[in-house]
Structures are given as C-alpha cells and as structure tokens.
XYZ file of C-alpha atoms in Angstrom:
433
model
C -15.250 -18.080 -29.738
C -12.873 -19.281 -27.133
C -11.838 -17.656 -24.205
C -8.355 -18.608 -22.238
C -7.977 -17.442 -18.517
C -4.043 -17.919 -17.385
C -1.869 -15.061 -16.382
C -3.984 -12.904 -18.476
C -7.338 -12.934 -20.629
C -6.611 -14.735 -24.182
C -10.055 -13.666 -26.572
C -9.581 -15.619 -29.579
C -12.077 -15.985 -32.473
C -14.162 -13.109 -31.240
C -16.268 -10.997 -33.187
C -15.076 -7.459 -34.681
C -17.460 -4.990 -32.633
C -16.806 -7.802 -29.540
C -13.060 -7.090 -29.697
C -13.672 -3.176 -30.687
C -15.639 -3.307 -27.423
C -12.607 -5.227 -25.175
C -10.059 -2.116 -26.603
C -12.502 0.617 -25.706
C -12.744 -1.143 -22.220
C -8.974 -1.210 -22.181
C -7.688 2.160 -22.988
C -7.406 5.284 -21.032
C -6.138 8.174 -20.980
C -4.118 10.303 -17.606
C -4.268 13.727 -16.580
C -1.469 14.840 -19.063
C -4.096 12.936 -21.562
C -1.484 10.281 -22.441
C -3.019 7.123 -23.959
C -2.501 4.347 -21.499
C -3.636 0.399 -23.442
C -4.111 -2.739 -21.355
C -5.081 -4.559 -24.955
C -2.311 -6.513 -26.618
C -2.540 -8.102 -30.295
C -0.875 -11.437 -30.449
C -1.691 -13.678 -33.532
C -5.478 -14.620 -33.534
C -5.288 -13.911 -29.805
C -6.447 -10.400 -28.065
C -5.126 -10.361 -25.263
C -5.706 -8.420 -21.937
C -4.890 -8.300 -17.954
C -6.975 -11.052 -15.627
C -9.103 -8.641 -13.743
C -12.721 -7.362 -13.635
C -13.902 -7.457 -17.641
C -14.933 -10.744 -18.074
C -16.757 -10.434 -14.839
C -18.331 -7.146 -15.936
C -19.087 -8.380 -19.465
C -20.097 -11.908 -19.032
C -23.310 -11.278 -21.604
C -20.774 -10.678 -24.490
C -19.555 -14.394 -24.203
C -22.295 -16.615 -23.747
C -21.748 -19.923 -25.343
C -17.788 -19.159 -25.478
C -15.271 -22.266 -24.843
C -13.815 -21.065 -21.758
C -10.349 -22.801 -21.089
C -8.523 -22.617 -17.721
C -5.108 -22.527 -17.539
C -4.930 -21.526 -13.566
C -2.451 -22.958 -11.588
C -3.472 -24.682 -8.333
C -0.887 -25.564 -5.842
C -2.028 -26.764 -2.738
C -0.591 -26.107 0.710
C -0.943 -27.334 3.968
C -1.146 -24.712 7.131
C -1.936 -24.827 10.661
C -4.627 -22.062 12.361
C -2.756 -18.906 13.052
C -1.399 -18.593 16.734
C -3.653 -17.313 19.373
C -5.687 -14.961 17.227
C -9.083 -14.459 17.351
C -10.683 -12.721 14.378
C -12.829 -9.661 14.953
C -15.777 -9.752 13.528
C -15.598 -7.807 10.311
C -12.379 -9.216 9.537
C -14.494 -12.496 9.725
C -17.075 -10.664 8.147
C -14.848 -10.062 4.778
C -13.278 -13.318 4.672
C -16.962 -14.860 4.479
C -18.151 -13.063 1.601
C -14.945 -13.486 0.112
C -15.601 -17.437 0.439
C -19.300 -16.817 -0.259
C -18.881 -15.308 -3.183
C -16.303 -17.696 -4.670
C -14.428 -14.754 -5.768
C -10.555 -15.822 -7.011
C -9.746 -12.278 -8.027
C -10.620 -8.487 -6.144
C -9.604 -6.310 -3.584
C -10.279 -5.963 0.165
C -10.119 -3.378 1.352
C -8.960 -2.398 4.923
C -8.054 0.658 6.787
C -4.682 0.995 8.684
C -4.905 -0.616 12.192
C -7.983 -2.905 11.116
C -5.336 -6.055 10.718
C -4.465 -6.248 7.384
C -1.708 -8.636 7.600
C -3.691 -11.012 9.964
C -6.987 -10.723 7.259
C -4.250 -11.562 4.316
C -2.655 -14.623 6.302
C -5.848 -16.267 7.392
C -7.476 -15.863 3.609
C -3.912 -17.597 2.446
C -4.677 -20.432 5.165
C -8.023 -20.663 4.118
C -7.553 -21.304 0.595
C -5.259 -23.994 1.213
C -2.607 -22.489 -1.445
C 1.253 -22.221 -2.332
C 1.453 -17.814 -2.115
C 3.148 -15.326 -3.029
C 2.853 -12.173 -1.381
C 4.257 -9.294 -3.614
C 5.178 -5.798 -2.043
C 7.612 -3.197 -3.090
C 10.301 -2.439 0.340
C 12.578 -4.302 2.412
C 10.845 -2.732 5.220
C 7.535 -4.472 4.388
C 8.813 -7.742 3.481
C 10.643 -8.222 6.539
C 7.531 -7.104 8.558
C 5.719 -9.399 6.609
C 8.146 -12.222 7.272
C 8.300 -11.744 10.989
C 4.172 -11.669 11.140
C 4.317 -14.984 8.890
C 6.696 -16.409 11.559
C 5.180 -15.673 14.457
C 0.846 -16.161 13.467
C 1.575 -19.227 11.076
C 4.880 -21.131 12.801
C 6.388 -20.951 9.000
C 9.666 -19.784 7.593
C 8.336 -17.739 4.158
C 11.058 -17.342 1.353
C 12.502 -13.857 0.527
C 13.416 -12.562 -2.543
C 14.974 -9.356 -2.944
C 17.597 -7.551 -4.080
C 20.975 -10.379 -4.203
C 18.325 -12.729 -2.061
C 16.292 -15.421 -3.716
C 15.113 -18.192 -1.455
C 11.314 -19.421 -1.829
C 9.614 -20.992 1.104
C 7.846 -24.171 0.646
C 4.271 -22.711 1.608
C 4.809 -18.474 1.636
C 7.090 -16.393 -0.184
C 7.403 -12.752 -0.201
C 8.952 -11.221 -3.000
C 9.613 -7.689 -4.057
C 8.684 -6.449 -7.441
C 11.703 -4.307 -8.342
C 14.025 -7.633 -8.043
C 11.189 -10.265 -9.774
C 10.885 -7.280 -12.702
C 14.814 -7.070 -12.622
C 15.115 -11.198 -13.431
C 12.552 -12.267 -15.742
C 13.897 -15.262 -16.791
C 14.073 -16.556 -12.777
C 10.530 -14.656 -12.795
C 9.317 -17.527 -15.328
C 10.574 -20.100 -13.595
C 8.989 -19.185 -10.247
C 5.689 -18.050 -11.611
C 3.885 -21.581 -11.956
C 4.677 -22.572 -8.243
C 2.397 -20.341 -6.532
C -2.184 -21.268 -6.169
C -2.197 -17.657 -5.128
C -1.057 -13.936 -5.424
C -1.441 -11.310 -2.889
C 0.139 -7.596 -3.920
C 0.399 -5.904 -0.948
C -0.406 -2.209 -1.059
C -1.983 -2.800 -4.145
C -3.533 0.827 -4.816
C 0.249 1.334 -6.447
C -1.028 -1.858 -9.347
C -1.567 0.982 -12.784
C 1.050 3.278 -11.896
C 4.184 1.149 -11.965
C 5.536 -0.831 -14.669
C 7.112 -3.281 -12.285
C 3.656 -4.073 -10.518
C 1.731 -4.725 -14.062
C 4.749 -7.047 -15.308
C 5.161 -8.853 -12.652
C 1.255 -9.563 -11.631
C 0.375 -10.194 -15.315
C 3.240 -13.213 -15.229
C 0.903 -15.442 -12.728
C -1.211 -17.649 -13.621
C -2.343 -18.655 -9.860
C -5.822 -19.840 -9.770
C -5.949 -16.786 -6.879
C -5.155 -12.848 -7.176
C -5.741 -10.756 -4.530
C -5.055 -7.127 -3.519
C -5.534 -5.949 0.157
C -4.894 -1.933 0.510
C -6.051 0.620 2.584
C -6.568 3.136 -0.038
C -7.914 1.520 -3.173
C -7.625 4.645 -5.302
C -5.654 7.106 -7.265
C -4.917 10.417 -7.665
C -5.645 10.751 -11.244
C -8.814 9.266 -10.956
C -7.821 6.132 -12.925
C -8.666 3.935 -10.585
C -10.393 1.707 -12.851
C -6.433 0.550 -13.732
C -6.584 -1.024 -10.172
C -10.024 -3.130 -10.885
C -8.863 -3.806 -14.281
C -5.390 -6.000 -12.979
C -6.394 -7.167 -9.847
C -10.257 -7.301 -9.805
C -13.344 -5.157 -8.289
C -13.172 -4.090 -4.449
C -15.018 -7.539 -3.303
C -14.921 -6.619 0.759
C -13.841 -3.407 2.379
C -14.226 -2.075 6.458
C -14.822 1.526 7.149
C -12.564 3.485 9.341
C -16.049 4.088 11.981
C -16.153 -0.016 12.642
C -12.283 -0.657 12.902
C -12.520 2.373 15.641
C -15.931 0.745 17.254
C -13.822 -2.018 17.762
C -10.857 -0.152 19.344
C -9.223 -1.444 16.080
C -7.679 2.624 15.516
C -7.756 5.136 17.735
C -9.522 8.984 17.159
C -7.289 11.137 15.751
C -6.846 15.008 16.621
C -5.115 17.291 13.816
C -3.375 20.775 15.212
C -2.519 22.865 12.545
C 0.188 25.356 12.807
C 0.800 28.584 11.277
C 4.769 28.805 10.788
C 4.704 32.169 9.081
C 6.934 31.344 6.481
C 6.782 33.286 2.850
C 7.973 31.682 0.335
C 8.818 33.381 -2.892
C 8.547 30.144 -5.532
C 7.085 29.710 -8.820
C 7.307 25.945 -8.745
C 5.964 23.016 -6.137
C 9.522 22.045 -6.343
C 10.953 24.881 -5.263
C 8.994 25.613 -2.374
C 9.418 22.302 -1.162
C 12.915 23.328 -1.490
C 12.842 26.765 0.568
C 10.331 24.894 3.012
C 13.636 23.034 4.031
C 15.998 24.970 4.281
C 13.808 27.633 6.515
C 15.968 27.830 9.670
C 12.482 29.859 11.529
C 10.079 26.887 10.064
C 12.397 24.351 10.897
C 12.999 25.526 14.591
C 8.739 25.108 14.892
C 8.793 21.464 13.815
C 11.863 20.496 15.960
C 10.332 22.303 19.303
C 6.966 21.089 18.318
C 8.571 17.670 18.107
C 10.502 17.691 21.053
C 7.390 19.323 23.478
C 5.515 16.163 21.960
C 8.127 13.700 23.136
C 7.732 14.496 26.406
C 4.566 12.800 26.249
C 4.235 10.622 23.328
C 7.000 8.874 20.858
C 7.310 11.246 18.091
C 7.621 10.614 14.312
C 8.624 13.578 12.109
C 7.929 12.862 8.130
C 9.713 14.781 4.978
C 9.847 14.317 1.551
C 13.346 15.217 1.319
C 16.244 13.342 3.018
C 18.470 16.029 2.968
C 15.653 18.026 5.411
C 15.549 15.095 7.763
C 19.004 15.242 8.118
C 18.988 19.261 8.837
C 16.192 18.005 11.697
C 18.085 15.058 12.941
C 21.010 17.605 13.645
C 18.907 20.892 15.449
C 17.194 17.914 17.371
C 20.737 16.275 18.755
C 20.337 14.213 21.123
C 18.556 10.351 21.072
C 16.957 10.673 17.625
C 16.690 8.122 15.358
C 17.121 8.690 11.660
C 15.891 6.673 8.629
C 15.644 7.718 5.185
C 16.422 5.951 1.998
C 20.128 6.254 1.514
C 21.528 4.781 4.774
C 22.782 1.113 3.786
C 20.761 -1.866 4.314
C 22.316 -3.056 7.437
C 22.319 0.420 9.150
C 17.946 0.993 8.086
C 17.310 -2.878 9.323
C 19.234 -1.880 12.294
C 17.442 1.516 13.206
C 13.955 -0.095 12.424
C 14.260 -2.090 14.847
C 15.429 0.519 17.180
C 12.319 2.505 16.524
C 10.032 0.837 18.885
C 11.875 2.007 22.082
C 12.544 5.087 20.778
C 11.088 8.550 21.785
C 11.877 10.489 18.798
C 12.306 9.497 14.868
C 12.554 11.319 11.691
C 12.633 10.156 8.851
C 11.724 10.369 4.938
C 7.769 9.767 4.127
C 9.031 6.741 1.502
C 10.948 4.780 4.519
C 7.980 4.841 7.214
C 5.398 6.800 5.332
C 3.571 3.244 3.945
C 2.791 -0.037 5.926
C 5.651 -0.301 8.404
C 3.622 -0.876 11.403
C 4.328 1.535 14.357
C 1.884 1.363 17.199
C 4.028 2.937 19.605
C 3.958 6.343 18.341
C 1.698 9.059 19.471
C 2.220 12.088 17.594
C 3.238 12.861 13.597
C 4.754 16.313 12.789
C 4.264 16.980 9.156
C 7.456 18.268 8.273
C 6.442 18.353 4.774
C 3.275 19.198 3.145
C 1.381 16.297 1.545
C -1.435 16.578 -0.601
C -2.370 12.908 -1.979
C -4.921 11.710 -0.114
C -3.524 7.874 -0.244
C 0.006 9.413 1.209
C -1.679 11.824 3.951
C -4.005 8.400 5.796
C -0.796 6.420 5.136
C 1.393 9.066 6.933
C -1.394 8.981 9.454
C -1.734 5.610 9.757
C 1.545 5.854 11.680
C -0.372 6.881 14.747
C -3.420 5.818 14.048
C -3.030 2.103 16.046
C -3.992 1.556 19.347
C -0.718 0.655 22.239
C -1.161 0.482 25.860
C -2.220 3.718 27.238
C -2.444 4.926 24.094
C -6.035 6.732 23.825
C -6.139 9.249 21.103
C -3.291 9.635 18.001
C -2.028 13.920 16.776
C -1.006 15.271 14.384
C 0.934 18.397 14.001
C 0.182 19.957 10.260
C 2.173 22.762 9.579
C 0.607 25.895 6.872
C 2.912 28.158 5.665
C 2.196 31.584 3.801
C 1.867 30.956 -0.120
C -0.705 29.691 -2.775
C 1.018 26.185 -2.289
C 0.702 25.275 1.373
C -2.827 26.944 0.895
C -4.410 24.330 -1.555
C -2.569 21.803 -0.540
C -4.308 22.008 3.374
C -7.191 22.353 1.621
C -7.223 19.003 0.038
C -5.601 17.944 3.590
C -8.677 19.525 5.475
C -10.996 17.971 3.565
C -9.840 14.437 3.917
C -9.538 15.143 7.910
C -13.435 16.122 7.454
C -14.150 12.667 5.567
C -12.359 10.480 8.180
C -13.530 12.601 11.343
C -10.983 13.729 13.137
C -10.601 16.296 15.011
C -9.264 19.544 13.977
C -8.133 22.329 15.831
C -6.961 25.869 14.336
C-alpha cells in the first residue's frame, strides 16, 4: 500500500473495503440531493483532494509507503513594518506552528486582522506564496497591504495581467482556471497556498481546479465564515483541511479589534404581491415608497456617519444613486475597470456610497463607514456578517457600527429577518424594533 501526497491524495494498492471506505468519505449529496464526488479513478491510483482524510483516517494506513511529492520553495522576508501582533493573532499563529499543521483553516472574524495574520504566517514559514482570491478589488487590497507591512512588490495575475513576484503573488482564480496550461507552469513555484475567503472552496469549480493543481508543501485557508449554507461544509475541510485556529467575535471586540454593533429595523410597509424570491426582489426595487425610506434613511445617517447602502441588483443601486443626487459614489459590477479602481479609492473620503453587495459586500476593507442600509434583504448568514463587516472596524471616533434592516410586508421579507434576527442574537448586537 502506498500512499502519494502532491497536489492531491494518490491511494494506490489499497485494499477493496479501504478504498470503498475513501469513496463513502468522498461523496455527498446537496440540498437538491445532487451527487457531488471528490474520488477520482486513475489507473491503479484512487485519487482524492489534499485535505483532512488522511488526517482523520490515519489508522487505515499504518505501515503504508508514504511518498511526498510537496514542493518547497524557500523565501526570504523581512518582519512586517511597525506591527505589533495582538495577542490572539499571536495566539493562532503558535498553535499553527505548534501543531506542525501544513494544511487547515483559521479562522478570523472581520476586523480581527486577517490580512496581517495571513502575511506574518507567509513570513514565518519562510515560503514562495501564492495567495488566491476571486476580485480585483481584493487583490489590489491585498497588494497594497503586501507593499506597505512587508516592503515587497507581489505579482498580479488577473484578467490580461500575468506578472509573478519573486516572493508573493496574488492571483485570481477565474483567470488561473481560464489558462491551464500557464496554470501548470506556475503551479510548482510556490512552498505555499493561501485562498483567501476560502468558505467559497466546494461551491465553485474554479476554486477546486485551481487549489487541487498545487502541490506546495503549505495550504491554507483564512475566512471569516468557514461554513455553508447547505450544510456541506465538510467540502471546505475536505480541500483545504480542518479549522486548525479560529478567534471569536467577543475577543477581537475585547481588544477594540471590532466595534458593537446596533441593528434598527424598519418597517417600510411595502406589499408585495410575488410568487417567487425573484420577483419580489424585483418589486422590492422598483418600490418608489420603499425606496424613498432607504434614501432618507441614508441621507439622515450621513449627517453623522459615512454611509454604505448594499443591493443585490445593480439596476436598484442605480435608481438610489439617482433619488440620492448629489456627492454619491456608485460601484457595482458593470462600470469598467478603470472607472471601479477609480471610485474605490474615492470611497474613503466619501460620505455616501451605494453600491451592489458583490462589489463591497466581501473583504474590501472599509473602516471609515458608520452605518449600512440594507437595501436588499439578505438571508445567508456568511453574506449578512460580510455585509456587516463593512462597519464593523474600528476608525477614529468611531465607537459603535448600525445598521438599518429594512422588513417589508410578505412571507419573504418575514423568514428571511428571521434567519437575519437570529444571527444578530448569535453575534450580540443590539437590536432595536
């Protein structure tokens, strides 16, 4: 019995209830009860993705021949510029070195650091990386962080760029899954892996692809939200690894890490008449009494505090952008390149933004602002703390982060506030009715 650990895990010789056993372990099925298999037949070789099993199952191969086909790729790097760790990112970087763990997932709540935990574990390690995320917006954050904390230039790829850095490159997925043959020529250069967000890994094709590809000696994942919807988050642990550290929201805001958060909702009176999600998110935006609440609420909160306003749809951000006039800064999806790069970075000075939830719902970081208006409902629980998370940080004279939730009059808004309300009850904010 031999086992080979590369890009993936390579069983070969094994018995027949031993492999019976790796399929089981390897095959599930989603909410639509669609079979979803991990397990891949190849010759005399079963072969499956580098992450938790052999871990979990380490009694079923005692005596195997265990080749390693890792790639190490050292890398020099200097400590990161004037930071100071707090203590439970120190904390998780320790029992990540501890534990002499190559693969899992930390686990960190928005505003507890997440880029500065990622870069010091990459410094630490001593390794040629790859960090792996999924938006322009991210990548260049990430670049700019890399920049400033580690005195590097890190290598971009994504969409007509391809340029990798001699110690860091970030790369997003859609362009690496886009190119495979440049993908296999990049894939042996890198000692580590870090996917970024990487509570997405199971439900994109792109993310499993490209991971699987890497044979780096280290695979990380460092999210906020380490779970899924569907309950499958077992697909997570299964590519990248178990959750090996994780920080509650309570010690990040002990350490003035995130701020309390107070949640107002609002009644809008609005009836819909829909049989479908789809088409109440529909009527939701087109509502010229509904959308007269959030842009009043929106501008009353700018008064005070920068204000984001979030929606699913871009067409309803642009129906708010024009009832608000005046200096509001728009940023959904469709604008071109240049014009989004150019109105991120106009966001930070500005006292009012709307935009769509898939632009600046995820990552971006956006200390400034004070108060999200919830111009669409959200029920996922990963895309309501993300959507949060865009207050949630802690600027000067910045004490407390709101959020305006608005409930309209139907069967949808209804459930869907009540997964919202219960998720506001877990993370202990405030609520007020």
């Amino acid at each position: 019995m031999k086992i080979v650990i590369d890009s993936m895990y390579r069983f070969i010789g094994v018995s027949w209830d031993i492999q019976g056993r790796i399929r089981k372990e390897h095959t599930f099925f989603n909410q639509d009860d669609e079979e979803i298999s991990l397990w891949r037949q190849e010759g005399d070789e079963l072969i499956v993705p580098r992450g938790d099993f052999l871990q979990n199952n380490l009694d079923l191969f005692e005596g195997a021949i265990v080749v390693d086909g890792r790639v190490d790729v050292p890398a020099e790097f200097q400590l990161l510029n004037n930071i100071t760790l707090r203590d439970y990112q120190e904390e998780v970087l320790q029992k990540v070195e501890e534990e002499r763990r190559s693969i899992g997932i930390i686990q960190l709540p928005t505003g507890a650091g997440k880029t500065i935990t990622a870069l010091e574990l990459i410094r630490r390690k001593g390794q040629r990386a790859i960090i792996l995320t999924h938006s322009r917006e991210l990548m260049r954050q990430w670049q700019d962080e890399i920049k400033k904390l580690m005195n590097i230039e890190a290598g971009t790829i994504g969409g007509s760029v391809w340029c990798e850095g001699e110690q860091v490159t970030i790369a997003m997925l859609q362009t690496l899954f886009r190119l495979p043959e440049k993908l296999q020529e990049l894939v042996g250069g890198y000692g580590l892996v870090l996917v970024e967000e990487a509570h997405h890994v199971g439900e994109a094709e792109t993310y499993n692809e490209v991971l699987n590809q890497f044979p780096a000696l280290y695979r990380f994942g460092i999210t906020a939200t380490p779970f899924k919807r569907s309950g499958l988050d077992i697909l997570i642990h299964r590519h990248v690894g178990p959750i090996i550290a994780e920080v509650s929201p309570s010690v990040v805001e002990q350490e003035k890490g995130i701020l309390p958060i107070t949640v107002k909702v609002l009644n809008s009176g609005f009836e819909p008449y829909a049989g479908s999600w789809t088409e109440y998110i529909t009527q939701l935006t087109e509502d010229p009494a509904r959308n007269n609440l959030i842009v009043q609420t929106a501008k009353r909160a700018a008064e005070s505090h920068p204000t984001l306003i979030l929606s699913d749809r871009v067409a309803h951000v642009e129906r708010l952008a024009e009832m608000l006039g005046g200096e509001v800064i728009v940023i959904h999806g469709e604008l071109r390149a240049k014009v989004r790069r150019e109105r991120m970075e106009q966001i930070h000075q500005s006292r009012l933004v709307v935009a769509t939830s898939g632009t600046l719902g995820e990552g971006v970081d956006l200390p400034e602002m004070g108060v999200l208006v919830m111009a669409s409902p959200i029920s996922s629980k990963i895309k309501l703390l993300q959507a949060v998370g865009r207050v949630i940080r802690p600027a000067p004279g910045k004490l407390r982060g709101y959020v305006a939730d608005i409930h309209d009059d139907c069967g949808f808004s209804g459930a869907s506030l009540r997964n919202r309300l219960g998720v506001y009850r877990e993370r202990g904010f405030q609520v007020v009715r």
